[in-house]
Structure formats: C-alpha cells, structure tokens
Tab-separated table of C-alpha atoms in Angstrom:
chain	number	residue	atom	x	y	z
E	457	UNK	CA	174.317	-61.021	-29.186
E	458	UNK	CA	175.323	-57.464	-28.393
E	459	UNK	CA	173.516	-54.320	-29.519
E	460	UNK	CA	174.345	-50.723	-30.121
E	461	UNK	CA	172.334	-47.528	-30.176
E	462	UNK	CA	172.306	-45.572	-33.435
E	463	UNK	CA	170.844	-42.245	-34.300
E	464	UNK	CA	169.416	-42.683	-37.798
E	465	UNK	CA	169.313	-40.227	-40.626
E	466	UNK	CA	165.764	-39.357	-39.554
E	467	UNK	CA	167.055	-38.335	-36.105
E	468	UNK	CA	165.494	-41.363	-34.412
E	469	UNK	CA	167.388	-43.484	-31.944
E	470	UNK	CA	167.191	-47.220	-32.688
E	471	UNK	CA	168.991	-50.234	-31.215
E	472	UNK	CA	170.504	-52.678	-33.714
E	473	UNK	CA	172.067	-56.029	-32.856
E	474	UNK	CA	175.789	-56.088	-33.665
E	475	UNK	CA	177.021	-58.964	-35.861
E	476	UNK	CA	179.755	-60.929	-34.122
E	477	UNK	CA	182.561	-63.095	-35.463
E	478	UNK	CA	180.788	-66.476	-35.933
E	479	UNK	CA	177.968	-64.992	-38.071
E	480	UNK	CA	180.340	-62.767	-40.032
E	481	UNK	CA	182.619	-65.722	-40.601
E	482	UNK	CA	179.728	-67.720	-42.066
E	483	UNK	CA	178.894	-64.847	-44.422
E	484	UNK	CA	182.580	-64.497	-45.364
E	485	UNK	CA	182.895	-68.190	-46.227
E	486	UNK	CA	179.863	-68.089	-48.431
E	487	UNK	CA	181.167	-65.051	-50.229
E	488	UNK	CA	184.627	-66.569	-50.454
E	489	UNK	CA	183.249	-69.633	-52.287
E	490	UNK	CA	181.438	-67.376	-54.815
E	491	UNK	CA	184.594	-65.195	-55.208
E	492	UNK	CA	186.719	-68.299	-55.944
E	493	UNK	CA	184.253	-69.505	-58.528
E	494	UNK	CA	184.134	-66.005	-60.076
E	495	UNK	CA	187.934	-65.810	-60.115
E	496	UNK	CA	188.307	-69.197	-61.821
E	497	UNK	CA	185.667	-68.287	-64.409
E	498	UNK	CA	187.300	-64.907	-65.154
E	499	UNK	CA	190.785	-66.426	-65.384
E	500	UNK	CA	189.657	-69.168	-67.783
E	501	UNK	CA	187.728	-66.749	-69.941
E	502	UNK	CA	190.588	-64.241	-69.970
E	503	UNK	CA	193.198	-66.841	-70.928
E	504	UNK	CA	190.971	-68.357	-73.573
E	505	UNK	CA	190.503	-64.944	-75.153
E	506	UNK	CA	194.204	-64.042	-74.997
E	507	UNK	CA	195.262	-67.428	-76.499
E	508	UNK	CA	192.774	-66.899	-79.298
E	509	UNK	CA	194.257	-63.500	-80.188
E	510	UNK	CA	197.834	-64.782	-79.748
E	511	UNK	CA	198.879	-62.682	-76.709
E	512	UNK	CA	202.061	-63.510	-74.921
E	513	UNK	CA	202.485	-64.694	-71.314
E	514	UNK	CA	202.847	-61.189	-69.873
E	515	UNK	CA	199.295	-60.403	-71.018
E	516	UNK	CA	198.087	-63.609	-69.522
E	517	UNK	CA	199.679	-62.757	-66.178
E	518	UNK	CA	198.093	-59.285	-66.301
E	519	UNK	CA	194.709	-60.818	-67.094
E	520	UNK	CA	195.009	-63.139	-64.120
E	521	UNK	CA	195.784	-60.167	-61.842
E	522	UNK	CA	192.755	-58.277	-63.130
E	523	UNK	CA	190.541	-61.318	-62.637
E	524	UNK	CA	191.676	-61.681	-59.059
E	525	UNK	CA	191.125	-57.985	-58.277
E	526	UNK	CA	187.643	-58.131	-59.780
E	527	UNK	CA	186.736	-61.209	-57.784
E	528	UNK	CA	188.155	-60.348	-54.375
E	529	UNK	CA	187.748	-56.570	-54.396
E	530	UNK	CA	185.206	-55.753	-57.063
E	531	UNK	CA	182.708	-58.398	-55.925
E	532	UNK	CA	182.127	-56.956	-52.373
E	533	UNK	CA	182.263	-53.364	-53.576
E	534	UNK	CA	179.663	-53.843	-56.299
E	535	UNK	CA	177.246	-55.862	-54.187
E	536	UNK	CA	177.530	-53.683	-51.060
E	537	UNK	CA	177.073	-50.488	-53.136
E	538	UNK	CA	173.966	-51.543	-55.100
E	539	UNK	CA	172.353	-53.574	-52.267
E	540	UNK	CA	173.060	-50.939	-49.601
E	541	UNK	CA	175.473	-52.971	-47.582
E	542	UNK	CA	174.712	-56.620	-48.338
E	543	UNK	CA	176.764	-59.130	-50.262
E	544	UNK	CA	175.267	-62.533	-51.165
E	545	UNK	CA	176.818	-64.125	-48.058
E	546	UNK	CA	175.426	-61.337	-45.869
E	547	UNK	CA	172.009	-61.714	-47.431
E	548	UNK	CA	172.057	-65.489	-46.632
E	549	UNK	CA	172.785	-65.010	-42.924
E	550	UNK	CA	170.874	-61.760	-42.441
E	551	UNK	CA	173.599	-59.176	-42.092
E	552	UNK	CA	174.011	-55.683	-43.431
E	553	UNK	CA	176.769	-53.017	-43.385
E	554	UNK	CA	175.527	-49.664	-42.146
E	555	UNK	CA	177.203	-46.345	-41.424
E	556	UNK	CA	178.233	-45.467	-37.912
E	557	UNK	CA	175.001	-43.435	-37.583
E	558	UNK	CA	172.853	-46.429	-38.760
E	559	UNK	CA	172.266	-45.071	-42.271
E	560	UNK	CA	172.841	-46.892	-45.568
E	561	UNK	CA	176.378	-46.960	-46.975
E	562	UNK	CA	177.365	-45.750	-50.469
E	563	UNK	CA	180.204	-46.456	-52.917
E	564	UNK	CA	182.758	-44.553	-50.829
E	565	UNK	CA	182.186	-46.781	-47.828
E	566	UNK	CA	182.075	-49.995	-49.856
E	567	UNK	CA	185.300	-49.297	-51.760
E	568	UNK	CA	187.083	-48.394	-48.531
E	569	UNK	CA	186.002	-51.683	-46.936
E	570	UNK	CA	186.901	-53.635	-50.091
E	571	UNK	CA	190.439	-52.195	-50.272
E	572	UNK	CA	190.982	-52.649	-46.564
E	573	UNK	CA	189.986	-56.321	-46.965
E	574	UNK	CA	193.495	-56.809	-48.317
E	575	UNK	CA	194.815	-56.017	-44.856
E	576	UNK	CA	192.032	-57.820	-42.923
E	577	UNK	CA	192.002	-61.111	-44.863
E	578	UNK	CA	194.684	-61.466	-47.418
E	579	UNK	CA	198.010	-60.203	-45.943
E	580	UNK	CA	198.454	-63.228	-43.657
E	581	UNK	CA	196.031	-65.345	-45.764
E	582	UNK	CA	194.097	-66.414	-42.644
E	583	UNK	CA	191.879	-63.467	-41.705
E	584	UNK	CA	193.732	-63.342	-38.389
E	585	UNK	CA	193.978	-59.513	-38.472
E	586	UNK	CA	190.183	-59.145	-38.961
E	587	UNK	CA	189.507	-61.619	-36.097
E	588	UNK	CA	191.886	-59.910	-33.638
E	589	UNK	CA	190.695	-56.352	-34.470
E	590	UNK	CA	187.022	-57.451	-34.264
E	591	UNK	CA	187.560	-59.055	-30.858
E	592	UNK	CA	189.128	-55.865	-29.555
E	593	UNK	CA	186.316	-53.641	-30.864
E	594	UNK	CA	183.133	-53.072	-28.839
E	595	UNK	CA	181.114	-53.109	-32.037
E	596	UNK	CA	183.093	-55.985	-33.673
E	597	UNK	CA	184.581	-53.686	-36.337
E	598	UNK	CA	187.444	-54.905	-38.437
E	599	UNK	CA	190.059	-52.569	-39.989
E	600	UNK	CA	187.810	-51.917	-43.013
E	601	UNK	CA	184.912	-50.922	-40.826
E	602	UNK	CA	187.108	-48.530	-38.762
E	603	UNK	CA	188.484	-46.851	-41.897
E	604	UNK	CA	185.089	-46.558	-43.625
E	605	UNK	CA	183.114	-45.614	-40.508
E	606	UNK	CA	180.784	-48.605	-40.806
E	607	UNK	CA	179.312	-51.359	-38.590
E	608	UNK	CA	177.922	-54.778	-39.505
E	609	UNK	CA	174.499	-55.457	-37.908
E	610	UNK	CA	171.840	-58.152	-38.095
E	611	UNK	CA	169.206	-57.256	-40.602
E	612	UNK	CA	166.415	-59.768	-39.862
E	613	UNK	CA	164.210	-57.368	-37.924
E	614	UNK	CA	162.634	-54.470	-39.760
E	615	UNK	CA	163.527	-50.963	-38.559
E	616	UNK	CA	160.614	-48.923	-37.197
E	617	UNK	CA	159.256	-46.320	-39.546
E	618	UNK	CA	160.607	-42.896	-38.681
E	619	UNK	CA	159.051	-39.534	-39.365
E	620	UNK	CA	161.267	-37.348	-41.468
E	621	UNK	CA	162.457	-33.976	-40.296
E	622	UNK	CA	160.478	-31.097	-41.699
E	623	UNK	CA	162.511	-28.035	-42.682
E	624	UNK	CA	161.320	-24.448	-41.793
E	625	UNK	CA	159.494	-23.300	-45.016
E	626	UNK	CA	161.368	-20.006	-44.961
E	627	UNK	CA	164.733	-21.777	-45.154
E	628	UNK	CA	163.816	-24.411	-47.796
E	629	UNK	CA	165.036	-22.298	-50.700
E	630	UNK	CA	168.343	-21.610	-49.018
E	631	UNK	CA	168.869	-25.271	-48.099
E	632	UNK	CA	168.162	-26.503	-51.657
E	633	UNK	CA	170.927	-24.310	-53.056
E	634	UNK	CA	173.603	-25.797	-50.779
E	635	UNK	CA	176.335	-28.242	-51.950
E	636	UNK	CA	176.062	-30.873	-49.249
E	637	UNK	CA	179.021	-32.959	-50.481
E	638	UNK	CA	181.279	-31.316	-47.836
E	639	UNK	CA	179.085	-32.421	-44.934
E	640	UNK	CA	180.688	-35.456	-43.358
E	641	UNK	CA	178.820	-38.276	-41.667
E	642	UNK	CA	180.320	-37.299	-38.313
E	643	UNK	CA	178.994	-33.747	-38.631
E	644	UNK	CA	175.534	-34.999	-39.738
E	645	UNK	CA	175.497	-37.304	-36.746
E	646	UNK	CA	176.364	-34.374	-34.379
E	647	UNK	CA	173.515	-32.334	-35.910
E	648	UNK	CA	171.062	-35.192	-35.472
E	649	UNK	CA	172.033	-35.714	-31.868
E	650	UNK	CA	171.669	-32.011	-31.195
E	651	UNK	CA	168.164	-31.979	-32.719
E	652	UNK	CA	167.116	-35.069	-30.752
E	653	UNK	CA	168.457	-33.793	-27.442
E	654	UNK	CA	167.413	-30.143	-28.013
E	655	UNK	CA	164.468	-30.130	-25.550
E	656	UNK	CA	166.618	-31.763	-22.829
E	657	UNK	CA	169.352	-29.053	-22.988
E	658	UNK	CA	169.459	-25.887	-21.015
E	659	UNK	CA	168.928	-22.689	-22.999
E	660	UNK	CA	172.652	-21.728	-22.570
E	661	UNK	CA	173.761	-25.101	-23.943
E	662	UNK	CA	171.175	-24.936	-26.752
E	663	UNK	CA	172.507	-21.592	-27.924
E	664	UNK	CA	176.232	-22.331	-27.454
E	665	UNK	CA	176.304	-25.780	-28.964
E	666	UNK	CA	173.893	-24.746	-31.715
E	667	UNK	CA	176.079	-21.818	-32.792
E	668	UNK	CA	179.181	-23.991	-32.746
E	669	UNK	CA	177.505	-26.572	-34.951
E	670	UNK	CA	176.225	-23.923	-37.339
E	671	UNK	CA	179.757	-22.466	-37.783
E	672	UNK	CA	181.245	-25.926	-38.284
E	673	UNK	CA	178.569	-27.084	-40.761
E	674	UNK	CA	178.564	-23.802	-42.753
E	675	UNK	CA	182.412	-23.926	-42.966
E	676	UNK	CA	182.218	-27.457	-44.427
E	677	UNK	CA	179.491	-26.373	-46.855
E	678	UNK	CA	181.570	-23.326	-47.866
E	679	UNK	CA	178.682	-20.925	-47.189
E	680	UNK	CA	178.177	-17.913	-44.910
E	681	UNK	CA	176.100	-18.658	-41.735
E	682	UNK	CA	172.617	-17.171	-41.894
E	683	UNK	CA	171.975	-14.282	-39.541
E	684	UNK	CA	168.699	-13.709	-37.831
E	685	UNK	CA	167.675	-17.350	-37.610
E	686	UNK	CA	168.176	-19.622	-34.576
E	687	UNK	CA	170.593	-22.540	-34.879
E	688	UNK	CA	167.781	-25.029	-34.472
E	689	UNK	CA	166.150	-23.859	-37.717
E	690	UNK	CA	169.365	-23.658	-39.707
E	691	UNK	CA	170.567	-27.109	-38.655
E	692	UNK	CA	167.049	-28.579	-39.123
E	693	UNK	CA	166.948	-27.181	-42.683
E	694	UNK	CA	170.337	-28.663	-43.567
E	695	UNK	CA	169.440	-32.063	-42.116
E	696	UNK	CA	166.039	-32.134	-43.866
E	697	UNK	CA	167.621	-31.242	-47.169
E	698	UNK	CA	170.201	-34.016	-46.747
E	699	UNK	CA	167.396	-36.476	-46.060
E	700	UNK	CA	165.412	-35.217	-49.103
E	701	UNK	CA	168.370	-35.896	-51.373
E	702	UNK	CA	169.230	-39.318	-49.890
E	703	UNK	CA	165.705	-40.770	-49.810
E	704	UNK	CA	164.093	-41.300	-53.197
E	705	UNK	CA	160.520	-39.945	-53.644
E	706	UNK	CA	157.643	-42.462	-53.801
E	707	UNK	CA	156.340	-43.330	-57.238
E	708	UNK	CA	153.779	-40.945	-58.736
E	709	UNK	CA	154.577	-38.350	-56.067
E	710	UNK	CA	153.365	-34.842	-56.675
E	711	UNK	CA	156.199	-32.361	-56.876
E	712	UNK	CA	155.917	-29.540	-54.389
E	713	UNK	CA	156.009	-25.965	-55.681
E	714	UNK	CA	159.413	-24.389	-55.977
E	715	UNK	CA	160.473	-22.726	-52.675
E	716	UNK	CA	160.996	-18.996	-52.408
E	717	UNK	CA	164.672	-18.064	-51.899
E	718	UNK	CA	165.630	-16.561	-48.555
E	719	UNK	CA	166.878	-13.349	-50.206
E	720	UNK	CA	163.425	-12.866	-51.784
E	721	UNK	CA	161.752	-13.208	-48.438
E	722	UNK	CA	164.027	-10.648	-46.871
E	723	UNK	CA	163.424	-8.093	-49.675
E	724	UNK	CA	159.630	-8.555	-49.545
C-alpha cells in the first residue's frame, strides 16, 4: 500500500495511505449495486406515476433518463458532498476522497468527480479508462480525481489532531472582511507550505517568496496588498481566516469580541 505526504489545512504534514485499484474496485462494485437498485426503483416509480396521469411514451423516456442521471451521477455527488468524501461503498471498505492538500472536499469537487465518472466508467462500459489512468498515476488518480484535484485515501486510521494557525490580532479585522472565494486550493496549499517551511528558508527566500505569494493571493482576492506588514503575517492571517470559515465552531462556544479593523488601528 503506497502513501503520500499531504500538507493539511492546518499547515501540518501528514502521511496518508493511497487507495489502490483493488480496494477502490470493491467500493465501486458496492456502490454500483446500490445505484442499480436506486435506478430500478426510480424508473418504476416514474413510469407508474406517468401511466397514472396518462403521459405519452416521450415523457416515460425522459423520466427514465432523469432516473439514470440521479442514480449514477446524483448518488455519488450527494453522498460525497454531505459525508465529506465518502459514499456507502467507500464507507464499507474504509476509503475517503480528499483534496490534493489533504482537506475535505465540497460540492464542487464532488460534482466534478461525478460528471467525470461518465468518462471513467460509462463510455466503454467497463471502467477500463479509470483502471488505465489510475495505473499510470503515482497517486492512483482517475480522470475525475485529476480534474477535481482530489485523491482517494484509506480512512481507517484517525488523523492526528493539529493545532490551528493563529492570526495576528492586528490583522484579524482585515482578514474577516475578505472574500475568500477567489482563493484556489493550489494557492492555499502554496501558502501553507510557505508557512511550514518558513524557518528553514534563508531571509532572502523568505522575503522574495513571501512577497510573491502576497501579490498572487491579494490579486485572487481582489484586494490591495497591505503595506507595512511582513508577508508572514499577511499570509498567516489569510490562512487562519480560511480555516475559521471552513471549520465549524464547537457547540456552546463563546463568541470572541469583534476585531478592530486595520484602518482603525492605523488612525489610533
């Protein structure tokens, strides 16, 4: 069983075992059985309803197509979205889909994998494309994984608890006003790797690489780069705010006081 090193959303490096073809095939077959049962049930229900209302054959054909789409595309998308990367088949054999940085997937990743499954499994009807592409990939990624930026890993072992990044208090207000939707997973991964490796870099590389990342991140966020603050603090504030929005607060958590905006700090 191979393994790969990921830098998680908490900027911690962990090694996760990569799921290979035999285990993924077992999960796929379990899901396929459930999908076939779901498709049959939806087709029968749809036809019974259309016959009852007196619809013609064209409506019945359309209902069959909708039922097949729901069963073979909707099923994995819904389960992987709400279970953070696990379908029923993957749960049974202990697999999970994660982002390329080791973080949990969302609807965008799940729907990309679901649509790409048409290419992987259903074009030739044998799954040959998925098998060939997975064998050629170091991380056993099929076409859907490559397009969505995901990897399938074994999920039996629990990940170690990782301390969250703490933002500089004087940049908390600035970070909370940002629209982080433009920050891609690849950029976030680059920022995390920079923060993890910061102490091992020379001062020249710290400054040059940090400024380059700040310009790239601020351009994606459509905001002007802050002046007077080192790149380490700016990037740390952005990463910590991204984590705060992705990780739900614990129950009965006490809300922290509202942060003071950066502009107010400067005018004080």
